[in-house]
C-alpha atoms as one frame of an Amber mdcrd trajectory, in Angstrom:
protein
 -40.191 -45.682-161.829 -38.518 -47.064-158.743 -41.478 -47.986-156.563 -39.876
 -46.516-153.424 -38.878 -43.146-154.937 -41.927 -41.286-153.523 -40.669 -42.008
-150.003 -38.128 -39.212-150.620 -40.833 -36.583-151.226 -40.731 -35.156-147.667
 -36.988 -34.587-148.086 -37.504 -32.654-151.312 -40.263 -30.578-149.740 -37.967
 -29.437-146.912 -34.738 -29.026-148.887 -35.069 -25.348-149.793 -36.302 -24.513
-146.296 -33.276 -26.134-144.691 -30.894 -24.085-146.794 -32.589 -20.838-145.808
 -32.670 -21.437-142.044 -30.268 -19.722-139.695 -27.710 -22.077-138.205 -28.884
 -22.145-134.602 -32.501 -22.794-135.560 -31.563 -26.201-136.926 -29.940 -27.278
-133.687 -32.852 -27.030-131.244 -33.502 -30.515-129.889 -35.285 -29.470-126.704
 -38.394 -31.390-127.737 -36.568 -34.713-128.157 -36.332 -37.702-125.876 -32.908
 -39.285-126.530 -34.298 -42.811-126.817 -36.907 -41.637-129.332 -34.393 -40.185
-131.803 -34.546 -42.073-135.121 -31.244 -42.768-136.869 -29.938 -44.571-139.926
 -26.889 -46.547-138.745 -23.899 -46.829-141.079 -21.495 -49.620-140.203 -17.998
 -49.041-141.593 -15.804 -52.092-141.962 -12.378 -51.053-140.693 -10.152 -54.051
-140.104  -7.128 -53.536-137.889  -4.527 -54.965-140.261  -5.947 -53.879-143.628
  -7.976 -50.687-143.258  -9.751 -49.440-146.391  -8.940 -46.324-148.332 -10.934
 -43.395-147.013 -12.364 -42.363-150.397 -13.458 -45.910-151.230 -15.203 -46.196
-147.866 -17.021 -42.886-148.387 -18.202 -43.885-151.849 -19.521 -47.168-150.451
 -21.354 -45.281-147.680 -22.950 -42.892-150.164 -24.284 -45.731-152.311 -25.422
 -47.910-149.412 -27.395 -45.079-147.788 -29.438 -44.446-150.914 -29.908 -48.136
-151.664 -31.721 -48.604-148.346 -34.011 -45.625-149.040 -34.947 -46.853-152.522
 -35.290 -50.528-151.655 -38.647 -51.741-152.984 -39.594 -52.671-149.414 -39.738
 -48.921-148.661 -42.591 -48.434-151.135 -46.105 -47.876-149.806 -47.300 -51.187
-148.430 -43.770 -52.576-148.093 -42.401 -53.953-144.849 -39.840 -51.125-144.533
 -42.145 -48.262-145.532 -43.287 -47.175-142.091 -39.765 -47.030-140.660 -38.354
 -45.183-143.668 -41.257 -42.741-143.942 -41.041 -41.884-140.237 -37.321 -41.175
-140.540 -37.451 -39.093-143.724 -40.421 -37.122-142.408 -38.503 -36.107-139.279
 -34.941 -34.984-138.549 -32.766 -37.007-140.887 -29.771 -38.282-138.952 -27.188
 -40.960-139.512 -24.624 -42.375-137.145 -21.496 -44.223-138.261 -20.029 -47.064
-136.243 -16.966 -49.157-136.994 -16.803 -52.929-137.053 -14.325 -55.667-137.805
 -14.178 -59.434-137.780 -17.076 -61.234-136.107 -18.813 -57.949-135.280 -18.874
 -57.025-138.969 -20.286 -60.409-139.886 -22.989 -60.097-137.220 -24.496 -56.903
-138.645 -25.018 -58.549-142.036 -28.143 -60.166-140.604 -29.704 -56.789-139.763
 -32.034 -55.205-142.365 -30.074 -53.038-144.770 -27.644 -53.056-147.691 -23.890
 -53.649-147.884 -21.890 -51.945-150.632 -18.252 -52.472-151.547 -15.929 -50.140
-153.462 -12.479 -51.540-154.217 -12.786 -53.770-151.169 -14.011 -51.046-148.789
 -17.336 -52.096-147.277 -20.189 -50.244-145.604 -23.550 -51.565-144.464 -26.370
 -49.022-144.191 -29.223 -50.186-141.988 -32.911 -49.454-141.880 -33.514 -46.404
-139.644 -34.753 -47.142-136.132 -35.258 -45.495-132.757 -32.222 -45.384-130.517
 -34.203 -47.414-127.967 -34.740 -50.164-130.542 -31.161 -50.557-131.749 -30.076
 -54.223-131.513 -27.106 -55.290-129.427 -25.161 -56.268-132.561 -25.120 -52.543
-133.315 -24.929 -50.849-129.913 -21.780 -52.761-128.964 -19.930 -51.157-131.886
 -17.894 -48.030-131.245 -18.655 -44.691-132.872 -15.140 -43.339-132.298 -12.048
 -44.701-133.983 -13.305 -44.445-137.552 -10.574 -42.053-138.685  -8.606 -42.963
-141.806  -5.707 -41.275-143.533  -6.546 -38.941-146.375  -5.801 -40.454-149.788
  -5.453 -39.048-153.286  -8.015 -40.757-155.528  -7.195 -38.664-158.587  -9.631
 -36.994-160.929 -13.262 -38.041-160.699 -14.255 -40.437-163.498 -16.514 -39.074
-166.198 -20.103 -40.272-166.097 -20.535 -40.470-162.334 -22.313 -38.138-159.907
 -19.666 -36.298-157.900 -19.919 -35.502-154.196 -17.621 -32.535-153.555 -16.432
 -32.216-149.940 -16.015 -28.736-148.500 -12.241 -28.109-148.683 -12.377 -25.758
-145.680 -14.118 -28.176-143.285 -12.372 -31.055-141.537 -14.533 -34.055-140.611
 -13.849 -37.555-139.357 -14.436 -40.432-141.745 -17.592 -41.371-139.851 -19.016
 -37.859-140.004 -18.152 -37.574-143.694 -19.786 -40.932-144.409 -23.046 -39.583
-142.996 -22.743 -36.387-145.041 -22.206 -38.149-148.377 -25.137 -40.404-147.516
 -27.281 -37.281-147.135 -25.949 -36.045-150.473 -27.052 -39.060-152.513 -30.490
 -38.903-150.909 -30.899 -35.244-151.859 -29.722 -35.923-155.422 -32.244 -38.739
-155.788 -35.037 -36.594-154.339 -34.226 -33.796-156.790 -34.264 -36.179-159.740
 -37.593 -37.665-158.686 -39.009 -34.189-158.116 -37.951 -33.191-161.628 -39.696
 -36.237-163.058 -36.347 -37.731-164.123 -37.161 -41.211-162.908 -35.391 -42.676
-165.936 -32.146 -41.102-164.722 -32.826 -42.464-161.265 -33.443 -45.928-162.717
 -30.130 -45.780-164.594 -28.362 -44.754-161.404 -29.951 -47.699-159.636 -28.797
 -50.026-162.412 -25.271 -48.676-161.849 -25.533 -49.552-158.121 -25.679 -45.852
-157.188 -22.011 -45.440-157.987 -20.590 -41.985-157.345 -17.254 -40.245-156.865
 -16.237 -38.465-153.662 -13.634 -35.757-154.138 -12.278 -32.678-152.363 -12.078
 -29.812-154.873  -9.754 -26.853-155.060 -11.335 -23.820-153.352 -11.928 -22.131
-156.716 -13.974 -25.094-157.934 -15.969 -25.177-154.695 -16.687 -21.462-154.887
 -17.851 -21.736-158.503 -20.323 -24.482-157.609 -21.451 -23.010-154.286 -23.555
 -20.137-155.597 -25.653 -19.720-152.453 -28.876 -19.993-154.444 -30.132 -23.579
-154.226 -32.686 -23.194-157.016 -30.260 -21.794-159.589 -27.481 -24.167-158.502
 -29.673 -27.125-159.332 -31.139 -25.606-162.472 -27.857 -24.395-163.943 -25.262
 -26.808-162.568 -27.306 -29.771-161.311 -25.782 -29.178-157.888 -27.490 -29.805
-154.546 -26.035 -28.819-151.170 -25.890 -30.669-147.856 -26.308 -28.281-144.943
 -25.360 -29.754-141.572 -27.501 -29.246-138.483 -24.445 -29.023-136.245 -25.175
 -31.910-133.876 -21.569 -33.180-134.009 -18.097 -31.968-134.982 -18.945 -28.838
-137.004 -20.915 -25.622-136.680 -24.635 -25.645-137.525 -25.431 -24.328-140.976
 -22.159 -25.504-142.534 -22.395 -26.662-146.155 -20.469 -29.920-146.057 -21.062
 -31.447-149.493 -22.041 -30.211-152.943 -23.587 -33.087-154.852 -23.322 -32.676
-158.622 -25.497 -34.852-160.816 -23.930 -36.450-163.857 -25.616 -39.246-165.741
 -23.999 -42.587-164.814 -22.315 -44.483-167.635 -23.255 -48.147-167.561
């Protein structure tokens, strides 16, 4: 078993509750001090002259997010455990920032993981309080991460698929956060089912996955509205957004469908 997998247990415990909440109830942040909010930063490499393909960047973000969570340093007793446990036990938020050139190189020294898909690169960082974010990160812009939509073709067989809601428009940065949530929920479901062998094989495949936007009919067939039966019958988990940015609270943004990775 991946030694850090139990760190996802609080996420699994809250998953069904999240899906049953009314939209507005997930948006109440009246008890928060802005500097105390804990975030996982995602740094998207978007060079001015050669920007990446949007789908490749999203697939890199999805893999990088999970790789940080399941890093062995997040296991009990590891140097990352306290930070990861605090984040997963609270409101799970990510924020995407863009970087290029020297600024991209500077964030490689911060604790986290960089993943590349067909040259598109994302570095997911260890979650931290807003007040503790280093200058290498805070100087990066959140806006300006938009990329043109591309047509990646049919999803390859033997990869988990992250289906984006075809009726919801999101920036590349927002979508990167959502697919990062999706891989975390998939991993938590697998661990909760006792399928740690499947999780190990996914780890060996570098958490590869496919990000696709389905036809509405496909989305509707997978989005049954019953989280328990969706997972049991279709191996599908849903990401339900809290509505902090861009979209309405309660929106299902991603349906994550587990398929055993082919090595």
